[in-house]
């Protein structure tokens, strides 16, 4: 069964450093998303991406965040200057056009900012 | 604002039936979905209701009443492996139908 993959599984970084979180969505999906989940809290939407551009972003997704689809398979989230409050689990998800409601999530990257 | 409220915890015994409720208040609505999450792992899609009524998928069923902005997930014949967090989520109906997640319900299944 096809699945979304994410790397790394765990990233530790110092405040102010840049991190890049990587995702490989399901190959025939067209819509891509990043969500985050602070420990013990609900999953929160960050950004959605379609047709090689950002479709929608939340208030959380400020200027320190960016997303790219550098090639036909990878989808990345960059955090330019990490803050302590960026510590969270970051999930990538994808869906196809016919089943919008069914988003497939990757296993997540746990980001720890020290 | 947008909110989806769920009970924080539910406890049940193996073999029992449990219902997890979700009430929502969102600006857009493209159906109510349910996701399961084990120990902070990937949320996994369980069920979806676009229209009012009951949808059944094996041991899991989900119900929606759009007029009441309410839905529930029903888990039957509970098994220990069902111990997990369960989230309701509303698709906002926008260009990419982003999901707005509920507060989550931690289900503990006891022997």
PDB file of C-alpha atoms in Angstrom:
ATOM      1  CA  UNK A   1       0.000   0.000   0.000  1.00  0.00           C
ATOM      2  CA  UNK A   2       1.435   3.411  -0.909  1.00  0.00           C
ATOM      3  CA  UNK A   3       2.426   5.617   2.000  1.00  0.00           C
ATOM      4  CA  UNK A   4       3.749   9.058   2.812  1.00  0.00           C
ATOM      5  CA  UNK A   5       7.305   9.044   4.102  1.00  0.00           C
ATOM      6  CA  UNK A   6       9.125  11.706   6.110  1.00  0.00           C
ATOM      7  CA  UNK A   7      12.726  12.310   7.079  1.00  0.00           C
ATOM      8  CA  UNK A   8      14.268  12.692   9.534  1.00  0.00           C
ATOM      9  CA  UNK A   9      12.135  11.041  12.195  1.00  0.00           C
ATOM     10  CA  UNK A  10      13.692  13.247  14.865  1.00  0.00           C
ATOM     11  CA  UNK A  11      15.600  16.508  14.514  1.00  0.00           C
ATOM     12  CA  UNK A  12      17.270  18.376  17.332  1.00  0.00           C
ATOM     13  CA  UNK A  13      18.433  21.901  16.596  1.00  0.00           C
ATOM     14  CA  UNK A  14      19.515  25.020  18.418  1.00  0.00           C
ATOM     15  CA  UNK A  15      17.389  28.129  18.521  1.00  0.00           C
ATOM     16  CA  UNK A  16      18.052  30.351  15.534  1.00  0.00           C
ATOM     17  CA  UNK A  17      19.183  27.525  13.263  1.00  0.00           C
ATOM     18  CA  UNK A  18      17.528  26.567  10.000  1.00  0.00           C
ATOM     19  CA  UNK A  19      15.917  23.163   9.539  1.00  0.00           C
ATOM     20  CA  UNK A  20      14.489  21.403   6.508  1.00  0.00           C
ATOM     21  CA  UNK A  21      11.917  18.695   6.964  1.00  0.00           C
ATOM     22  CA  UNK A  22      11.439  16.343   4.055  1.00  0.00           C
ATOM     23  CA  UNK A  23       8.426  14.439   2.804  1.00  0.00           C
ATOM     24  CA  UNK A  24       7.672  12.136  -0.080  1.00  0.00           C
ATOM     25  CA  UNK A  25       3.903  12.200  -0.709  1.00  0.00           C
ATOM     26  CA  UNK A  26       2.001   9.400  -2.391  1.00  0.00           C
ATOM     27  CA  UNK A  27       2.997   9.515  -6.026  1.00  0.00           C
ATOM     28  CA  UNK A  28      -0.341  10.116  -7.733  1.00  0.00           C
ATOM     29  CA  UNK A  29      -1.618  12.621  -5.185  1.00  0.00           C
ATOM     30  CA  UNK A  30      -2.003  16.244  -6.166  1.00  0.00           C
ATOM     31  CA  UNK A  31      -2.579  18.050  -2.870  1.00  0.00           C
ATOM     32  CA  UNK A  32       0.063  18.346  -0.195  1.00  0.00           C
ATOM     33  CA  UNK A  33      -0.124  19.620   3.341  1.00  0.00           C
ATOM     34  CA  UNK A  34       1.961  20.313   6.399  1.00  0.00           C
ATOM     35  CA  UNK A  35       0.427  20.070   9.856  1.00  0.00           C
ATOM     36  CA  UNK A  36       2.007  20.275  13.244  1.00  0.00           C
ATOM     37  CA  UNK A  37       1.124  18.903  16.655  1.00  0.00           C
ATOM     38  CA  UNK A  38       2.568  20.276  19.855  1.00  0.00           C
ATOM     39  CA  UNK A  39       2.903  17.526  22.442  1.00  0.00           C
ATOM     40  CA  UNK A  40      -0.470  16.617  23.920  1.00  0.00           C
ATOM     41  CA  UNK A  41      -2.397  19.021  21.734  1.00  0.00           C
ATOM     42  CA  UNK A  42      -4.477  18.817  18.581  1.00  0.00           C
ATOM     43  CA  UNK A  43      -3.181  18.688  15.050  1.00  0.00           C
ATOM     44  CA  UNK A  44      -2.954  22.156  13.467  1.00  0.00           C
ATOM     45  CA  UNK A  45      -2.893  23.070   9.791  1.00  0.00           C
ATOM     46  CA  UNK A  46       0.138  24.977   8.554  1.00  0.00           C
ATOM     47  CA  UNK A  47       0.043  25.117   4.772  1.00  0.00           C
ATOM     48  CA  UNK A  48      -1.392  23.446   1.688  1.00  0.00           C
ATOM     49  CA  UNK A  49       0.239  23.174  -1.718  1.00  0.00           C
ATOM     50  CA  UNK A  50      -1.214  22.472  -5.131  1.00  0.00           C
ATOM     51  CA  UNK A  51       0.003  22.919  -8.675  1.00  0.00           C
ATOM     52  CA  UNK A  52       3.454  23.982  -7.494  1.00  0.00           C
ATOM     53  CA  UNK A  53       2.292  26.824  -5.329  1.00  0.00           C
ATOM     54  CA  UNK A  54       0.958  27.531  -1.889  1.00  0.00           C
ATOM     55  CA  UNK A  55      -2.803  27.328  -1.888  1.00  0.00           C
ATOM     56  CA  UNK A  56      -3.516  28.285   1.655  1.00  0.00           C
ATOM     57  CA  UNK A  57      -1.578  28.996   4.842  1.00  0.00           C
ATOM     58  CA  UNK A  58      -2.484  29.471   8.464  1.00  0.00           C
ATOM     59  CA  UNK A  59      -1.527  32.270  10.825  1.00  0.00           C
ATOM     60  CA  UNK A  60       1.194  29.997  12.194  1.00  0.00           C
ATOM     61  CA  UNK A  61       2.893  29.881   8.784  1.00  0.00           C
ATOM     62  CA  UNK A  62       4.700  33.197   8.994  1.00  0.00           C
ATOM     63  CA  UNK A  63       7.751  34.466   7.111  1.00  0.00           C
ATOM     64  CA  UNK A  64      10.116  32.047   8.809  1.00  0.00           C
ATOM     65  CA  UNK A  65       8.395  29.120   7.104  1.00  0.00           C
ATOM     66  CA  UNK A  66       8.588  28.117   3.462  1.00  0.00           C
ATOM     67  CA  UNK A  67       7.661  25.086   1.396  1.00  0.00           C
ATOM     68  CA  UNK A  68       9.047  23.709  -1.826  1.00  0.00           C
ATOM     69  CA  UNK A  69       8.481  20.870  -4.212  1.00  0.00           C
ATOM     70  CA  UNK A  70      11.981  20.784  -5.684  1.00  0.00           C
ATOM     71  CA  UNK A  71      11.345  17.779  -7.897  1.00  0.00           C
ATOM     72  CA  UNK A  72       8.551  15.401  -8.813  1.00  0.00           C
ATOM     73  CA  UNK A  73       8.603  13.517  -5.547  1.00  0.00           C
ATOM     74  CA  UNK A  74       9.870  15.572  -2.603  1.00  0.00           C
ATOM     75  CA  UNK A  75       7.979  18.175  -0.614  1.00  0.00           C
ATOM     76  CA  UNK A  76       9.915  20.168   1.962  1.00  0.00           C
ATOM     77  CA  UNK A  77       9.178  22.471   4.874  1.00  0.00           C
ATOM     78  CA  UNK A  78      11.918  24.922   5.824  1.00  0.00           C
ATOM     79  CA  UNK A  79      12.008  26.821   9.087  1.00  0.00           C
ATOM     80  CA  UNK A  80      14.554  29.605   8.701  1.00  0.00           C
ATOM     81  CA  UNK A  81      15.289  30.627  12.265  1.00  0.00           C
ATOM     82  CA  UNK A  82      13.863  28.176  14.740  1.00  0.00           C
ATOM     83  CA  UNK A  83      12.344  29.225  18.035  1.00  0.00           C
ATOM     84  CA  UNK A  84      11.709  27.198  21.151  1.00  0.00           C
ATOM     85  CA  UNK A  85       7.976  27.237  20.415  1.00  0.00           C
ATOM     86  CA  UNK A  86       8.569  25.521  17.070  1.00  0.00           C
ATOM     87  CA  UNK A  87       9.214  22.306  18.977  1.00  0.00           C
ATOM     88  CA  UNK A  88       6.486  19.950  17.799  1.00  0.00           C
ATOM     89  CA  UNK A  89       5.711  16.953  15.631  1.00  0.00           C
ATOM     90  CA  UNK A  90       5.426  17.982  12.002  1.00  0.00           C
ATOM     91  CA  UNK A  91       3.253  15.854   9.751  1.00  0.00           C
ATOM     92  CA  UNK A  92       3.166  15.870   6.000  1.00  0.00           C
ATOM     93  CA  UNK A  93      -0.027  14.704   4.295  1.00  0.00           C
ATOM     94  CA  UNK A  94      -1.306  14.238   0.784  1.00  0.00           C
ATOM     95  CA  UNK A  95      -4.615  13.557  -0.925  1.00  0.00           C
ATOM     96  CA  UNK A  96      -5.878  12.982  -4.420  1.00  0.00           C
ATOM     97  CA  UNK A  97      -8.417  15.047  -6.287  1.00  0.00           C
ATOM     98  CA  UNK A  98     -11.236  12.525  -6.048  1.00  0.00           C
ATOM     99  CA  UNK A  99     -11.004  11.903  -2.305  1.00  0.00           C
ATOM    100  CA  UNK A 100     -10.298  15.308  -0.904  1.00  0.00           C
ATOM    101  CA  UNK A 101     -11.455  14.347   2.527  1.00  0.00           C
ATOM    102  CA  UNK A 102      -9.094  11.412   2.935  1.00  0.00           C
ATOM    103  CA  UNK A 103      -5.675  12.750   3.704  1.00  0.00           C
ATOM    104  CA  UNK A 104      -2.795  10.330   4.165  1.00  0.00           C
ATOM    105  CA  UNK A 105      -0.349  11.352   6.842  1.00  0.00           C
ATOM    106  CA  UNK A 106       3.316  10.533   7.127  1.00  0.00           C
ATOM    107  CA  UNK A 107       4.873   9.259  10.363  1.00  0.00           C
ATOM    108  CA  UNK A 108       6.015  12.753  11.309  1.00  0.00           C
ATOM    109  CA  UNK A 109       9.251  14.502  12.203  1.00  0.00           C
ATOM    110  CA  UNK A 110       9.711  15.345  15.847  1.00  0.00           C
ATOM    111  CA  UNK A 111      11.483  18.708  15.980  1.00  0.00           C
ATOM    112  CA  UNK A 112      13.138  19.681  19.228  1.00  0.00           C
ATOM    113  CA  UNK A 113      14.524  23.202  19.494  1.00  0.00           C
ATOM    114  CA  UNK A 114      16.918  23.789  22.373  1.00  0.00           C
TER     115      UNK A 114
ATOM    116  CA  UNK B   1     -13.585  31.270  15.417  1.00  0.00           C
ATOM    117  CA  UNK B   2     -13.477  27.654  14.390  1.00  0.00           C
ATOM    118  CA  UNK B   3     -13.756  24.914  16.981  1.00  0.00           C
ATOM    119  CA  UNK B   4     -14.403  21.216  17.263  1.00  0.00           C
ATOM    120  CA  UNK B   5     -15.055  19.917  20.737  1.00  0.00           C
ATOM    121  CA  UNK B   6     -14.620  16.344  21.923  1.00  0.00           C
ATOM    122  CA  UNK B   7     -14.489  14.682  25.330  1.00  0.00           C
ATOM    123  CA  UNK B   8     -10.875  14.528  26.474  1.00  0.00           C
ATOM    124  CA  UNK B   9     -10.912  10.921  27.687  1.00  0.00           C
ATOM    125  CA  UNK B  10     -13.113   7.857  27.450  1.00  0.00           C
ATOM    126  CA  UNK B  11     -12.580   4.512  29.137  1.00  0.00           C
ATOM    127  CA  UNK B  12     -14.249   1.251  28.143  1.00  0.00           C
ATOM    128  CA  UNK B  13     -13.693  -2.489  28.465  1.00  0.00           C
ATOM    129  CA  UNK B  14     -12.820  -5.011  25.797  1.00  0.00           C
ATOM    130  CA  UNK B  15     -15.816  -6.158  23.804  1.00  0.00           C
ATOM    131  CA  UNK B  16     -17.893  -3.120  24.694  1.00  0.00           C
ATOM    132  CA  UNK B  17     -19.248  -0.345  22.473  1.00  0.00           C
ATOM    133  CA  UNK B  18     -18.088   3.232  22.878  1.00  0.00           C
ATOM    134  CA  UNK B  19     -19.278   6.483  21.294  1.00  0.00           C
ATOM    135  CA  UNK B  20     -17.043   9.524  20.866  1.00  0.00           C
ATOM    136  CA  UNK B  21     -18.911  12.760  20.226  1.00  0.00           C
ATOM    137  CA  UNK B  22     -17.840  15.796  18.284  1.00  0.00           C
ATOM    138  CA  UNK B  23     -19.553  19.164  18.041  1.00  0.00           C
ATOM    139  CA  UNK B  24     -18.211  21.675  15.576  1.00  0.00           C
ATOM    140  CA  UNK B  25     -18.427  25.320  14.703  1.00  0.00           C
ATOM    141  CA  UNK B  26     -16.608  26.169  11.498  1.00  0.00           C
ATOM    142  CA  UNK B  27     -16.942  28.762   8.774  1.00  0.00           C
ATOM    143  CA  UNK B  28     -16.779  26.164   5.994  1.00  0.00           C
ATOM    144  CA  UNK B  29     -17.866  22.544   5.921  1.00  0.00           C
ATOM    145  CA  UNK B  30     -16.901  19.774   3.536  1.00  0.00           C
ATOM    146  CA  UNK B  31     -17.715  16.783   5.637  1.00  0.00           C
ATOM    147  CA  UNK B  32     -16.651  15.340   8.956  1.00  0.00           C
ATOM    148  CA  UNK B  33     -13.782  12.862   9.121  1.00  0.00           C
ATOM    149  CA  UNK B  34     -12.384  10.741  11.909  1.00  0.00           C
ATOM    150  CA  UNK B  35      -8.732   9.914  12.452  1.00  0.00           C
ATOM    151  CA  UNK B  36      -7.012   7.533  14.817  1.00  0.00           C
ATOM    152  CA  UNK B  37      -3.607   8.297  16.315  1.00  0.00           C
ATOM    153  CA  UNK B  38      -1.510   5.869  18.325  1.00  0.00           C
ATOM    154  CA  UNK B  39       1.060   7.387  20.712  1.00  0.00           C
ATOM    155  CA  UNK B  40       1.761  10.493  18.631  1.00  0.00           C
ATOM    156  CA  UNK B  41       2.170   8.513  15.422  1.00  0.00           C
ATOM    157  CA  UNK B  42       0.628   9.332  12.084  1.00  0.00           C
ATOM    158  CA  UNK B  43      -3.095  10.164  12.149  1.00  0.00           C
ATOM    159  CA  UNK B  44      -4.839   7.437  10.193  1.00  0.00           C
ATOM    160  CA  UNK B  45      -8.098   8.015   8.343  1.00  0.00           C
ATOM    161  CA  UNK B  46     -11.025   6.004   9.705  1.00  0.00           C
ATOM    162  CA  UNK B  47     -14.288   7.334   8.376  1.00  0.00           C
ATOM    163  CA  UNK B  48     -16.011  10.215   6.618  1.00  0.00           C
ATOM    164  CA  UNK B  49     -19.507  11.670   6.472  1.00  0.00           C
ATOM    165  CA  UNK B  50     -20.453  14.180   3.822  1.00  0.00           C
ATOM    166  CA  UNK B  51     -24.193  13.846   4.376  1.00  0.00           C
ATOM    167  CA  UNK B  52     -26.417  13.248   7.375  1.00  0.00           C
ATOM    168  CA  UNK B  53     -26.712   9.715   8.631  1.00  0.00           C
ATOM    169  CA  UNK B  54     -24.634   6.713   9.525  1.00  0.00           C
ATOM    170  CA  UNK B  55     -21.612   5.344   7.672  1.00  0.00           C
ATOM    171  CA  UNK B  56     -20.385   1.881   8.610  1.00  0.00           C
ATOM    172  CA  UNK B  57     -16.880   0.556   8.072  1.00  0.00           C
ATOM    173  CA  UNK B  58     -16.395  -2.755   9.821  1.00  0.00           C
ATOM    174  CA  UNK B  59     -16.342  -2.275  13.583  1.00  0.00           C
ATOM    175  CA  UNK B  60     -16.359   1.504  13.175  1.00  0.00           C
ATOM    176  CA  UNK B  61     -19.373   3.645  12.318  1.00  0.00           C
ATOM    177  CA  UNK B  62     -19.684   7.381  12.072  1.00  0.00           C
ATOM    178  CA  UNK B  63     -22.733   9.588  12.241  1.00  0.00           C
ATOM    179  CA  UNK B  64     -23.374  13.148  11.162  1.00  0.00           C
ATOM    180  CA  UNK B  65     -26.159  15.648  11.768  1.00  0.00           C
ATOM    181  CA  UNK B  66     -25.369  18.852   9.901  1.00  0.00           C
ATOM    182  CA  UNK B  67     -28.353  20.694  11.356  1.00  0.00           C
ATOM    183  CA  UNK B  68     -26.993  20.040  14.846  1.00  0.00           C
ATOM    184  CA  UNK B  69     -23.323  20.516  13.874  1.00  0.00           C
ATOM    185  CA  UNK B  70     -22.714  17.205  15.554  1.00  0.00           C
ATOM    186  CA  UNK B  71     -21.227  13.861  14.799  1.00  0.00           C
ATOM    187  CA  UNK B  72     -19.955  10.786  16.553  1.00  0.00           C
ATOM    188  CA  UNK B  73     -17.698   7.811  16.054  1.00  0.00           C
ATOM    189  CA  UNK B  74     -18.986   4.466  17.277  1.00  0.00           C
ATOM    190  CA  UNK B  75     -16.531   1.691  17.977  1.00  0.00           C
ATOM    191  CA  UNK B  76     -17.940  -1.782  18.491  1.00  0.00           C
ATOM    192  CA  UNK B  77     -16.398  -4.967  19.849  1.00  0.00           C
ATOM    193  CA  UNK B  78     -13.594  -2.985  21.391  1.00  0.00           C
ATOM    194  CA  UNK B  79     -10.124  -4.471  21.322  1.00  0.00           C
ATOM    195  CA  UNK B  80      -7.039  -3.512  23.296  1.00  0.00           C
ATOM    196  CA  UNK B  81      -5.439  -2.229  20.085  1.00  0.00           C
ATOM    197  CA  UNK B  82      -8.203   0.383  19.812  1.00  0.00           C
ATOM    198  CA  UNK B  83      -6.571   2.277  22.693  1.00  0.00           C
ATOM    199  CA  UNK B  84      -5.526   5.486  20.947  1.00  0.00           C
ATOM    200  CA  UNK B  85      -6.479   9.097  20.434  1.00  0.00           C
ATOM    201  CA  UNK B  86      -9.381   9.810  18.115  1.00  0.00           C
ATOM    202  CA  UNK B  87      -9.790  13.120  16.349  1.00  0.00           C
ATOM    203  CA  UNK B  88     -12.742  14.465  14.440  1.00  0.00           C
ATOM    204  CA  UNK B  89     -11.821  16.836  11.637  1.00  0.00           C
ATOM    205  CA  UNK B  90     -13.820  19.128   9.389  1.00  0.00           C
ATOM    206  CA  UNK B  91     -12.750  19.777   5.839  1.00  0.00           C
ATOM    207  CA  UNK B  92     -13.130  23.491   5.311  1.00  0.00           C
ATOM    208  CA  UNK B  93     -14.181  23.173   1.689  1.00  0.00           C
ATOM    209  CA  UNK B  94     -11.526  25.577   0.487  1.00  0.00           C
ATOM    210  CA  UNK B  95      -9.279  25.089  -2.524  1.00  0.00           C
ATOM    211  CA  UNK B  96      -7.368  22.245  -0.894  1.00  0.00           C
ATOM    212  CA  UNK B  97      -9.889  21.330   1.789  1.00  0.00           C
ATOM    213  CA  UNK B  98      -7.567  21.717   4.722  1.00  0.00           C
ATOM    214  CA  UNK B  99      -8.581  19.798   7.821  1.00  0.00           C
ATOM    215  CA  UNK B 100      -9.524  21.520  11.047  1.00  0.00           C
ATOM    216  CA  UNK B 101      -8.988  19.038  13.841  1.00  0.00           C
ATOM    217  CA  UNK B 102     -10.875  18.568  17.053  1.00  0.00           C
ATOM    218  CA  UNK B 103      -9.349  18.536  20.489  1.00  0.00           C
ATOM    219  CA  UNK B 104      -9.002  14.757  20.460  1.00  0.00           C
ATOM    220  CA  UNK B 105     -10.324  11.979  22.687  1.00  0.00           C
ATOM    221  CA  UNK B 106      -8.004   9.533  24.392  1.00  0.00           C
ATOM    222  CA  UNK B 107      -9.662   6.121  24.474  1.00  0.00           C
ATOM    223  CA  UNK B 108      -8.394   3.634  27.022  1.00  0.00           C
ATOM    224  CA  UNK B 109      -9.606   0.068  26.537  1.00  0.00           C
ATOM    225  CA  UNK B 110      -9.300  -2.062  29.648  1.00  0.00           C
ATOM    226  CA  UNK B 111      -9.304  -5.860  29.839  1.00  0.00           C
TER     227      UNK B 111
END
